[in-house]
PDB file of C-alpha atoms in Angstrom:
ATOM      1  CA  MET A 530     103.526  96.227  81.909  1.00  0.00           C
ATOM      2  CA  SER A 531     105.658  93.615  83.513  1.00  0.00           C
ATOM      3  CA  SER A 532     103.925  90.357  83.722  1.00  0.00           C
ATOM      4  CA  VAL A 533     105.423  90.571  87.585  1.00  0.00           C
ATOM      5  CA  PRO A 534     103.765  94.127  88.572  1.00  0.00           C
ATOM      6  CA  VAL A 535     104.993  95.883  91.592  1.00  0.00           C
ATOM      7  CA  ILE A 536     102.199  96.844  94.253  1.00  0.00           C
ATOM      8  CA  SER A 537     102.627  99.003  97.087  1.00  0.00           C
ATOM      9  CA  VAL A 538     100.508  98.264 100.117  1.00  0.00           C
ATOM     10  CA  VAL A 539     100.214 100.886 102.806  1.00  0.00           C
ATOM     11  CA  GLY A 540      98.421  99.405 105.733  1.00  0.00           C
ATOM     12  CA  SER A 541      98.726  97.852 109.505  1.00  0.00           C
ATOM     13  CA  LEU A 542     100.711  95.309 110.824  1.00  0.00           C
ATOM     14  CA  ASN A 543      99.326  93.598 113.923  1.00  0.00           C
ATOM     15  CA  VAL A 544      99.858  90.515 115.877  1.00  0.00           C
ATOM     16  CA  ASP A 545      96.726  88.418 116.240  1.00  0.00           C
ATOM     17  CA  HIS A 546      95.495  86.568 119.452  1.00  0.00           C
ATOM     18  CA  THR A 547      92.842  84.356 118.331  1.00  0.00           C
ATOM     19  CA  PHE A 548      90.279  82.307 120.491  1.00  0.00           C
ATOM     20  CA  ARG A 549      88.605  79.361 119.503  1.00  0.00           C
ATOM     21  CA  VAL A 550      84.793  79.451 121.026  1.00  0.00           C
ATOM     22  CA  SER A 551      81.724  77.282 120.696  1.00  0.00           C
ATOM     23  CA  ARG A 552      79.536  80.462 120.578  1.00  0.00           C
ATOM     24  CA  PHE A 553      80.040  83.923 121.178  1.00  0.00           C
ATOM     25  CA  PRO A 554      79.908  85.375 124.427  1.00  0.00           C
ATOM     26  CA  GLU A 555      76.770  87.549 125.572  1.00  0.00           C
ATOM     27  CA  PRO A 556      77.590  90.856 127.375  1.00  0.00           C
ATOM     28  CA  GLY A 557      78.890  90.230 130.659  1.00  0.00           C
ATOM     29  CA  GLU A 558      79.550  86.580 130.045  1.00  0.00           C
ATOM     30  CA  THR A 559      82.523  85.098 130.629  1.00  0.00           C
ATOM     31  CA  LEU A 560      83.225  82.237 128.371  1.00  0.00           C
ATOM     32  CA  ALA A 561      85.712  79.689 128.299  1.00  0.00           C
ATOM     33  CA  ALA A 562      87.561  78.891 125.117  1.00  0.00           C
ATOM     34  CA  LEU A 563      88.445  75.723 123.360  1.00  0.00           C
ATOM     35  CA  GLY A 564      91.737  77.084 122.130  1.00  0.00           C
ATOM     36  CA  ALA A 565      93.953  79.783 121.472  1.00  0.00           C
ATOM     37  CA  GLU A 566      96.862  80.794 119.279  1.00  0.00           C
ATOM     38  CA  MET A 567      98.961  84.005 118.301  1.00  0.00           C
ATOM     39  CA  SER A 568      99.839  84.601 114.644  1.00  0.00           C
ATOM     40  CA  PHE A 569     100.770  87.410 112.231  1.00  0.00           C
ATOM     41  CA  GLY A 570      97.958  89.577 110.762  1.00  0.00           C
ATOM     42  CA  GLY A 571      96.741  93.261 110.128  1.00  0.00           C
ATOM     43  CA  LYS A 572      94.765  94.118 107.159  1.00  0.00           C
ATOM     44  CA  GLY A 573      97.164  95.674 104.769  1.00  0.00           C
ATOM     45  CA  ALA A 574     100.037  93.048 105.949  1.00  0.00           C
ATOM     46  CA  ASN A 575      97.333  90.062 104.905  1.00  0.00           C
ATOM     47  CA  GLN A 576      96.919  91.789 101.949  1.00  0.00           C
ATOM     48  CA  ALA A 577     100.640  91.978 100.797  1.00  0.00           C
ATOM     49  CA  VAL A 578     100.874  88.400 101.464  1.00  0.00           C
ATOM     50  CA  ALA A 579      98.265  87.660  99.660  1.00  0.00           C
ATOM     51  CA  ALA A 580      99.323  89.973  96.658  1.00  0.00           C
ATOM     52  CA  ALA A 581     102.897  88.071  96.823  1.00  0.00           C
ATOM     53  CA  ARG A 582     101.844  84.563  97.297  1.00  0.00           C
ATOM     54  CA  ALA A 583      99.892  84.820  94.292  1.00  0.00           C
ATOM     55  CA  GLY A 584     103.223  85.927  92.503  1.00  0.00           C
ATOM     56  CA  GLY A 585     103.056  89.784  93.012  1.00  0.00           C
ATOM     57  CA  LYS A 586     106.382  91.842  93.800  1.00  0.00           C
ATOM     58  CA  VAL A 587     104.863  93.502  96.910  1.00  0.00           C
ATOM     59  CA  ARG A 588     106.384  96.984  98.748  1.00  0.00           C
ATOM     60  CA  MET A 589     104.627  97.038 102.305  1.00  0.00           C
ATOM     61  CA  ILE A 590     104.743 100.563 103.649  1.00  0.00           C
ATOM     62  CA  GLY A 591     103.460 101.028 107.839  1.00  0.00           C
ATOM     63  CA  CYS A 592     104.984 100.688 111.277  1.00  0.00           C
ATOM     64  CA  LEU A 593     105.684  98.292 113.443  1.00  0.00           C
ATOM     65  CA  GLY A 594     106.892  98.887 117.375  1.00  0.00           C
ATOM     66  CA  ASN A 595     110.103  98.891 118.950  1.00  0.00           C
ATOM     67  CA  ASP A 596     109.477  95.167 120.460  1.00  0.00           C
ATOM     68  CA  GLU A 597     110.052  91.700 120.064  1.00  0.00           C
ATOM     69  CA  ARG A 598     106.853  91.213 118.079  1.00  0.00           C
ATOM     70  CA  GLY A 599     108.002  93.845 115.641  1.00  0.00           C
ATOM     71  CA  ARG A 600     111.243  92.274 115.278  1.00  0.00           C
ATOM     72  CA  GLU A 601     109.563  88.717 114.463  1.00  0.00           C
ATOM     73  CA  TYR A 602     107.405  90.581 111.875  1.00  0.00           C
ATOM     74  CA  ARG A 603     110.001  92.113 110.284  1.00  0.00           C
ATOM     75  CA  ALA A 604     111.319  88.784 109.613  1.00  0.00           C
ATOM     76  CA  ARG A 605     108.089  87.347 108.606  1.00  0.00           C
ATOM     77  CA  LEU A 606     107.885  90.048 105.785  1.00  0.00           C
ATOM     78  CA  GLU A 607     111.700  88.914 104.855  1.00  0.00           C
ATOM     79  CA  ALA A 608     110.387  85.459 104.813  1.00  0.00           C
ATOM     80  CA  GLU A 609     107.601  86.042 102.422  1.00  0.00           C
ATOM     81  CA  GLU A 610     109.852  88.153  99.828  1.00  0.00           C
ATOM     82  CA  ILE A 611     108.073  91.303 100.775  1.00  0.00           C
ATOM     83  CA  GLU A 612     110.084  94.335 100.615  1.00  0.00           C
ATOM     84  CA  ASN A 613     109.840  96.411 103.835  1.00  0.00           C
ATOM     85  CA  SER A 614     112.241  99.060 104.033  1.00  0.00           C
ATOM     86  CA  GLY A 615     109.299 101.413 104.041  1.00  0.00           C
ATOM     87  CA  VAL A 616     108.400  99.411 107.352  1.00  0.00           C
ATOM     88  CA  LEU A 617     109.101 101.965 109.978  1.00  0.00           C
ATOM     89  CA  THR A 618     110.243 100.832 113.478  1.00  0.00           C
ATOM     90  CA  ILE A 619     108.457 103.217 116.248  1.00  0.00           C
ATOM     91  CA  GLU A 620     109.101 103.676 120.114  1.00  0.00           C
ATOM     92  CA  THR A 621     105.629 102.132 120.739  1.00  0.00           C
ATOM     93  CA  SER A 622     103.888  98.318 120.665  1.00  0.00           C
ATOM     94  CA  THR A 623     103.251  96.684 117.709  1.00  0.00           C
ATOM     95  CA  GLY A 624      99.627  96.608 116.678  1.00  0.00           C
ATOM     96  CA  ALA A 625      97.159  93.747 118.353  1.00  0.00           C
ATOM     97  CA  ALA A 626      94.039  91.905 117.292  1.00  0.00           C
ATOM     98  CA  PHE A 627      91.898  89.874 119.502  1.00  0.00           C
ATOM     99  CA  ILE A 628      89.832  87.534 117.426  1.00  0.00           C
ATOM    100  CA  THR A 629      87.224  85.061 118.421  1.00  0.00           C
ATOM    101  CA  VAL A 630      86.339  82.341 115.981  1.00  0.00           C
ATOM    102  CA  ASP A 631      83.277  80.411 116.728  1.00  0.00           C
ATOM    103  CA  ARG A 632      82.233  76.495 115.402  1.00  0.00           C
ATOM    104  CA  LYS A 633      80.756  77.968 112.478  1.00  0.00           C
ATOM    105  CA  GLY A 634      83.627  79.626 111.498  1.00  0.00           C
ATOM    106  CA  GLU A 635      82.590  83.256 111.699  1.00  0.00           C
ATOM    107  CA  ASN A 636      84.537  85.949 113.608  1.00  0.00           C
ATOM    108  CA  THR A 637      84.395  88.902 115.654  1.00  0.00           C
ATOM    109  CA  ILE A 638      87.639  91.239 115.984  1.00  0.00           C
ATOM    110  CA  VAL A 639      88.668  93.985 118.383  1.00  0.00           C
ATOM    111  CA  VAL A 640      91.907  96.129 117.101  1.00  0.00           C
ATOM    112  CA  ASP A 641      94.755  97.600 119.378  1.00  0.00           C
ATOM    113  CA  PRO A 642      96.258  99.818 116.881  1.00  0.00           C
ATOM    114  CA  GLY A 643      99.628 100.579 118.525  1.00  0.00           C
ATOM    115  CA  ALA A 644     102.105 101.831 116.133  1.00  0.00           C
ATOM    116  CA  ASN A 645      99.776 101.443 113.085  1.00  0.00           C
ATOM    117  CA  HIS A 646      98.423 104.717 114.369  1.00  0.00           C
ATOM    118  CA  ALA A 647     102.083 106.267 114.319  1.00  0.00           C
ATOM    119  CA  LEU A 648     102.131 106.641 110.529  1.00  0.00           C
ATOM    120  CA  THR A 649     101.683 110.229 109.371  1.00  0.00           C
ATOM    121  CA  PRO A 650     101.531 111.930 105.625  1.00  0.00           C
ATOM    122  CA  LYS A 651     105.136 113.076 106.468  1.00  0.00           C
ATOM    123  CA  MET A 652     106.623 109.741 106.748  1.00  0.00           C
ATOM    124  CA  LEU A 653     104.779 108.219 103.626  1.00  0.00           C
ATOM    125  CA  GLU A 654     106.258 111.435 101.698  1.00  0.00           C
ATOM    126  CA  ASP A 655     109.724 109.452 102.390  1.00  0.00           C
ATOM    127  CA  SER A 656     108.107 106.449 100.546  1.00  0.00           C
ATOM    128  CA  ALA A 657     106.835 108.468  97.546  1.00  0.00           C
ATOM    129  CA  SER A 658     109.374 106.924  95.210  1.00  0.00           C
ATOM    130  CA  ARG A 659     107.961 103.473  96.138  1.00  0.00           C
ATOM    131  CA  ILE A 660     104.282 104.312  95.568  1.00  0.00           C
ATOM    132  CA  GLU A 661     105.159 106.396  92.183  1.00  0.00           C
ATOM    133  CA  GLU A 662     106.853 103.262  91.002  1.00  0.00           C
ATOM    134  CA  SER A 663     104.264 100.761  91.397  1.00  0.00           C
ATOM    135  CA  ALA A 664     101.408  99.867  89.081  1.00  0.00           C
ATOM    136  CA  VAL A 665      98.779  99.716  91.988  1.00  0.00           C
ATOM    137  CA  THR A 666      98.526 100.965  95.948  1.00  0.00           C
ATOM    138  CA  LEU A 667      96.151  98.757  97.920  1.00  0.00           C
ATOM    139  CA  LEU A 668      94.692 100.548 100.836  1.00  0.00           C
ATOM    140  CA  GLN A 669      92.866 100.133 103.861  1.00  0.00           C
ATOM    141  CA  LEU A 670      91.300 101.643 106.769  1.00  0.00           C
ATOM    142  CA  GLU A 671      93.328 100.693 109.769  1.00  0.00           C
ATOM    143  CA  CYS A 672      95.760 103.364 109.244  1.00  0.00           C
ATOM    144  CA  PRO A 673      95.186 107.025 109.830  1.00  0.00           C
ATOM    145  CA  PRO A 674      92.644 108.392 107.449  1.00  0.00           C
ATOM    146  CA  ALA A 675      95.065 111.052 106.347  1.00  0.00           C
ATOM    147  CA  VAL A 676      97.856 108.587 105.314  1.00  0.00           C
ATOM    148  CA  VAL A 677      95.349 106.955 103.056  1.00  0.00           C
ATOM    149  CA  ALA A 678      94.295 109.814 101.564  1.00  0.00           C
ATOM    150  CA  ALA A 679      97.915 111.277 100.939  1.00  0.00           C
ATOM    151  CA  ALA A 680      98.816 107.524  99.645  1.00  0.00           C
ATOM    152  CA  ALA A 681      96.007 107.903  96.885  1.00  0.00           C
ATOM    153  CA  VAL A 682      96.743 111.424  95.942  1.00  0.00           C
ATOM    154  CA  LEU A 683     100.384 110.338  95.554  1.00  0.00           C
ATOM    155  CA  THR A 684      99.586 107.300  93.658  1.00  0.00           C
ATOM    156  CA  ARG A 685      97.066 108.961  91.272  1.00  0.00           C
ATOM    157  CA  ALA A 686      99.729 112.165  90.807  1.00  0.00           C
ATOM    158  CA  ALA A 687     102.096 109.379  89.534  1.00  0.00           C
ATOM    159  CA  GLY A 688      99.370 108.037  87.156  1.00  0.00           C
ATOM    160  CA  ARG A 689      99.015 104.871  88.864  1.00  0.00           C
ATOM    161  CA  LYS A 690      96.132 103.189  90.125  1.00  0.00           C
ATOM    162  CA  VAL A 691      94.220 103.131  93.948  1.00  0.00           C
ATOM    163  CA  VAL A 692      92.259 100.180  95.125  1.00  0.00           C
ATOM    164  CA  LEU A 693      90.595 100.950  98.465  1.00  0.00           C
ATOM    165  CA  ASN A 694      89.424  98.289 101.052  1.00  0.00           C
ATOM    166  CA  PRO A 695      87.684 100.573 103.763  1.00  0.00           C
ATOM    167  CA  SER A 696      87.948  98.256 106.157  1.00  0.00           C
ATOM    168  CA  PRO A 697      87.217  98.628 109.020  1.00  0.00           C
ATOM    169  CA  TRP A 698      84.591 101.059 108.265  1.00  0.00           C
ATOM    170  CA  GLN A 699      84.990 105.046 108.921  1.00  0.00           C
ATOM    171  CA  PRO A 700      82.304 107.052 107.712  1.00  0.00           C
ATOM    172  CA  GLU A 701      84.553 110.181 108.282  1.00  0.00           C
ATOM    173  CA  ALA A 702      87.282 108.752 105.915  1.00  0.00           C
ATOM    174  CA  MET A 703      84.510 107.944 103.564  1.00  0.00           C
ATOM    175  CA  ALA A 704      82.913 111.239 103.607  1.00  0.00           C
ATOM    176  CA  GLY A 705      85.980 112.989 102.169  1.00  0.00           C
ATOM    177  CA  ASP A 706      86.871 112.648  98.315  1.00  0.00           C
ATOM    178  CA  ILE A 707      89.829 110.151  98.597  1.00  0.00           C
ATOM    179  CA  PRO A 708      90.886 109.448  94.880  1.00  0.00           C
ATOM    180  CA  VAL A 709      89.898 105.595  94.233  1.00  0.00           C
ATOM    181  CA  ASP A 710      89.959 103.436  91.066  1.00  0.00           C
ATOM    182  CA  VAL A 711      88.065 100.417  92.688  1.00  0.00           C
ATOM    183  CA  LEU A 712      86.473 100.164  95.700  1.00  0.00           C
ATOM    184  CA  ILE A 713      86.084  96.557  97.655  1.00  0.00           C
ATOM    185  CA  VAL A 714      83.408  96.406 100.332  1.00  0.00           C
ATOM    186  CA  ASN A 715      81.581  93.582 101.647  1.00  0.00           C
ATOM    187  CA  GLU A 716      77.847  93.483 101.981  1.00  0.00           C
ATOM    188  CA  ARG A 717      77.430  95.636 104.989  1.00  0.00           C
ATOM    189  CA  GLU A 718      79.774  98.256 104.029  1.00  0.00           C
ATOM    190  CA  ALA A 719      78.234  98.483 100.833  1.00  0.00           C
ATOM    191  CA  GLU A 720      74.836  99.511 102.807  1.00  0.00           C
ATOM    192  CA  PHE A 721      76.920 102.616 104.180  1.00  0.00           C
ATOM    193  CA  LEU A 722      77.957 104.180 100.857  1.00  0.00           C
ATOM    194  CA  PRO A 723      75.988 107.308  99.687  1.00  0.00           C
ATOM    195  CA  GLY A 724      73.916 106.282  97.117  1.00  0.00           C
ATOM    196  CA  GLY A 725      74.758 103.082  97.116  1.00  0.00           C
ATOM    197  CA  PRO A 726      77.324 101.178  95.010  1.00  0.00           C
ATOM    198  CA  GLU A 727      76.035 102.870  91.922  1.00  0.00           C
ATOM    199  CA  GLY A 728      75.621 106.538  93.308  1.00  0.00           C
ATOM    200  CA  PHE A 729      79.607 105.917  94.816  1.00  0.00           C
ATOM    201  CA  CYS A 730      80.805 104.867  91.582  1.00  0.00           C
ATOM    202  CA  SER A 731      79.037 107.577  89.534  1.00  0.00           C
ATOM    203  CA  ARG A 732      79.957 110.441  92.275  1.00  0.00           C
ATOM    204  CA  MET A 733      83.529 109.379  92.650  1.00  0.00           C
ATOM    205  CA  GLY A 734      84.178 108.075  88.974  1.00  0.00           C
ATOM    206  CA  CYS A 735      85.970 105.046  89.932  1.00  0.00           C
ATOM    207  CA  GLU A 736      86.156 102.006  87.470  1.00  0.00           C
ATOM    208  CA  ALA A 737      84.100  99.880  89.609  1.00  0.00           C
ATOM    209  CA  VAL A 738      82.890  99.237  93.114  1.00  0.00           C
ATOM    210  CA  ILE A 739      83.083  95.458  94.068  1.00  0.00           C
ATOM    211  CA  VAL A 740      81.134  93.848  96.551  1.00  0.00           C
ATOM    212  CA  THR A 741      82.031  90.569  98.404  1.00  0.00           C
ATOM    213  CA  ARG A 742      79.109  88.709  99.707  1.00  0.00           C
ATOM    214  CA  GLY A 743      80.580  85.473 101.234  1.00  0.00           C
ATOM    215  CA  ALA A 744      79.477  82.269  99.286  1.00  0.00           C
ATOM    216  CA  SER A 745      76.960  84.305  97.243  1.00  0.00           C
ATOM    217  CA  PRO A 746      78.030  85.696  93.986  1.00  0.00           C
ATOM    218  CA  THR A 747      80.325  88.854  94.012  1.00  0.00           C
ATOM    219  CA  ARG A 748      79.006  91.530  92.522  1.00  0.00           C
ATOM    220  CA  ILE A 749      80.852  94.301  90.341  1.00  0.00           C
ATOM    221  CA  VAL A 750      78.873  97.740  89.623  1.00  0.00           C
ATOM    222  CA  SER A 751      80.869  99.930  87.209  1.00  0.00           C
ATOM    223  CA  ARG A 752      80.038 102.857  85.095  1.00  0.00           C
ATOM    224  CA  GLY A 753      78.520 100.240  82.344  1.00  0.00           C
ATOM    225  CA  GLY A 754      76.225  98.494  84.686  1.00  0.00           C
ATOM    226  CA  SER A 755      76.909  95.671  87.201  1.00  0.00           C
ATOM    227  CA  SER A 756      77.475  91.895  86.842  1.00  0.00           C
ATOM    228  CA  GLU A 757      78.094  88.947  89.204  1.00  0.00           C
ATOM    229  CA  VAL A 758      80.804  86.500  89.689  1.00  0.00           C
ATOM    230  CA  ALA A 759      80.085  83.329  91.875  1.00  0.00           C
ATOM    231  CA  PRO A 760      82.617  81.860  93.776  1.00  0.00           C
ATOM    232  CA  PRO A 761      83.748  78.392  94.209  1.00  0.00           C
ATOM    233  CA  LYS A 762      81.768  76.616  96.651  1.00  0.00           C
ATOM    234  CA  VAL A 763      83.465  75.192  99.839  1.00  0.00           C
ATOM    235  CA  SER A 764      82.960  74.486 103.146  1.00  0.00           C
ATOM    236  CA  PRO A 765      84.402  76.647 105.626  1.00  0.00           C
ATOM    237  CA  VAL A 766      86.629  76.346 108.312  1.00  0.00           C
ATOM    238  CA  ASP A 767      87.551  79.647 109.455  1.00  0.00           C
ATOM    239  CA  THR A 768      86.571  83.192 107.571  1.00  0.00           C
ATOM    240  CA  VAL A 769      89.404  85.215 109.189  1.00  0.00           C
ATOM    241  CA  GLY A 770      91.656  86.874 106.457  1.00  0.00           C
ATOM    242  CA  ALA A 771      89.364  85.890 103.853  1.00  0.00           C
ATOM    243  CA  GLY A 772      88.364  89.134 102.703  1.00  0.00           C
ATOM    244  CA  ASP A 773      91.920  90.386 102.625  1.00  0.00           C
ATOM    245  CA  THR A 774      92.882  87.665 100.657  1.00  0.00           C
ATOM    246  CA  PHE A 775      90.286  88.533  98.085  1.00  0.00           C
ATOM    247  CA  ALA A 776      91.648  92.401  98.212  1.00  0.00           C
ATOM    248  CA  GLY A 777      95.385  91.460  97.474  1.00  0.00           C
ATOM    249  CA  VAL A 778      94.462  88.682  95.000  1.00  0.00           C
ATOM    250  CA  PHE A 779      92.328  91.032  93.099  1.00  0.00           C
ATOM    251  CA  ALA A 780      94.845  94.289  93.285  1.00  0.00           C
ATOM    252  CA  LEU A 781      97.442  91.729  91.793  1.00  0.00           C
ATOM    253  CA  ALA A 782      95.511  90.757  88.966  1.00  0.00           C
ATOM    254  CA  TYR A 783      94.415  94.215  88.425  1.00  0.00           C
ATOM    255  CA  ALA A 784      97.886  95.558  88.280  1.00  0.00           C
ATOM    256  CA  ARG A 785      98.758  92.745  85.378  1.00  0.00           C
ATOM    257  CA  GLY A 786      95.929  94.705  83.726  1.00  0.00           C
ATOM    258  CA  THR A 787      93.440  91.461  83.929  1.00  0.00           C
ATOM    259  CA  GLY A 788      89.645  92.268  83.305  1.00  0.00           C
ATOM    260  CA  LEU A 789      87.533  93.115  86.481  1.00  0.00           C
ATOM    261  CA  ARG A 790      85.404  89.743  85.907  1.00  0.00           C
ATOM    262  CA  ASP A 791      88.576  87.436  85.441  1.00  0.00           C
ATOM    263  CA  ALA A 792      90.257  89.609  88.498  1.00  0.00           C
ATOM    264  CA  VAL A 793      87.439  88.994  90.512  1.00  0.00           C
ATOM    265  CA  ARG A 794      87.152  85.128  89.659  1.00  0.00           C
ATOM    266  CA  MET A 795      90.852  85.103  91.101  1.00  0.00           C
ATOM    267  CA  ALA A 796      90.235  86.746  94.197  1.00  0.00           C
ATOM    268  CA  ASN A 797      87.209  84.749  94.864  1.00  0.00           C
ATOM    269  CA  ALA A 798      89.025  81.589  94.287  1.00  0.00           C
ATOM    270  CA  ALA A 799      91.696  82.585  96.366  1.00  0.00           C
ATOM    271  CA  ALA A 800      89.159  83.943  99.182  1.00  0.00           C
ATOM    272  CA  ALA A 801      87.379  80.587  99.207  1.00  0.00           C
ATOM    273  CA  LEU A 802      90.703  78.764  99.988  1.00  0.00           C
ATOM    274  CA  ALA A 803      91.507  80.840 102.526  1.00  0.00           C
ATOM    275  CA  THR A 804      88.461  79.570 104.549  1.00  0.00           C
ATOM    276  CA  LEU A 805      89.619  76.212 104.201  1.00  0.00           C
ATOM    277  CA  LYS A 806      92.435  76.539 106.888  1.00  0.00           C
ATOM    278  CA  ARG A 807      92.562  78.243 110.089  1.00  0.00           C
ATOM    279  CA  GLY A 808      94.636  81.843 110.415  1.00  0.00           C
ATOM    280  CA  ALA A 809      94.683  84.716 108.519  1.00  0.00           C
ATOM    281  CA  GLN A 810      98.223  84.469 106.724  1.00  0.00           C
ATOM    282  CA  GLU A 811      98.571  80.931 107.423  1.00  0.00           C
ATOM    283  CA  ALA A 812      95.554  80.394 105.546  1.00  0.00           C
ATOM    284  CA  ILE A 813      96.406  82.385 102.401  1.00  0.00           C
ATOM    285  CA  PRO A 814      96.789  80.466  99.217  1.00  0.00           C
ATOM    286  CA  ARG A 815      99.794  80.135  97.058  1.00  0.00           C
ATOM    287  CA  GLY A 816      99.564  80.899  93.035  1.00  0.00           C
ATOM    288  CA  ARG A 817      99.599  77.372  92.237  1.00  0.00           C
ATOM    289  CA  GLU A 818      96.658  76.728  94.442  1.00  0.00           C
ATOM    290  CA  ILE A 819      94.583  79.243  93.169  1.00  0.00           C
ATOM    291  CA  GLU A 820      95.191  77.984  89.529  1.00  0.00           C
ATOM    292  CA  ALA A 821      94.428  74.462  90.442  1.00  0.00           C
ATOM    293  CA  ILE A 822      91.112  75.776  91.745  1.00  0.00           C
ATOM    294  CA  LEU A 823      90.612  77.852  88.831  1.00  0.00           C
ATOM    295  CA  SER A 824      91.183  74.906  86.209  1.00  0.00           C
ATOM    296  CA  ARG A 825      88.506  72.555  88.216  1.00  0.00           C
ATOM    297  CA  GLU A 826      85.780  75.116  88.087  1.00  0.00           C
ATOM    298  CA  GLY A 827      86.182  76.031  84.268  1.00  0.00           C
TER     299      GLY A 827
END
């Protein structure tokens, strides 16, 4: 496999509106923000940026609105050297996310899908060659479940690998038989897997279920058993986008043929670095930064 593998990311592109707060408001309460900012986000695009900055060749597939934000976002993808001919312009608004971040760096997120939900399996067929030529297809659940399933089927039919990060959690999507090679979930999502990570891995015949646990060791559950990989110790400033950074960098390492433990180690390091700056894409590290922290960790 090439040292610079091709990864297709089928997913969302959102404009993030972030509000810094001293604490999360109670129901019915109005709380003054400490600050506000707008930035580029969406789980799909965040993961695409993470893979590209870590050294991958990335193809983005999704939808943007026919508005100023959509045009700005396409320019952003080009600046990140992400191939975006598979990103369609739709006569609606670009997706948006509304994020609150407290003093501890924890966050809550509300998403307006906008153009992201205009993506259909038929549209995906036009990007079939992009998927078939990629080593790995990386998926999330901010696009319609039917599109996610279609992308996974196309990938498997081409003999390629599927990495799924099923967030935001959708029980109906996970109740289906989406073909998966590696599933990446957080602790909360892992609780909803039928039979737990072990049961899911056995039922679906996937290579591994990876459970991210913040500052605690990441679990790797595979048919051969389970193990843990501890992340670097850091003092988080903002956890927004850390999970997306993990998924994007893991997908790149996996596409390179890196073993699961080393791929998780690399993804852990990238995710830890992403918590040290504010914002989602703004905080995603470059490959040289990931290599540096891995060298320090030994």
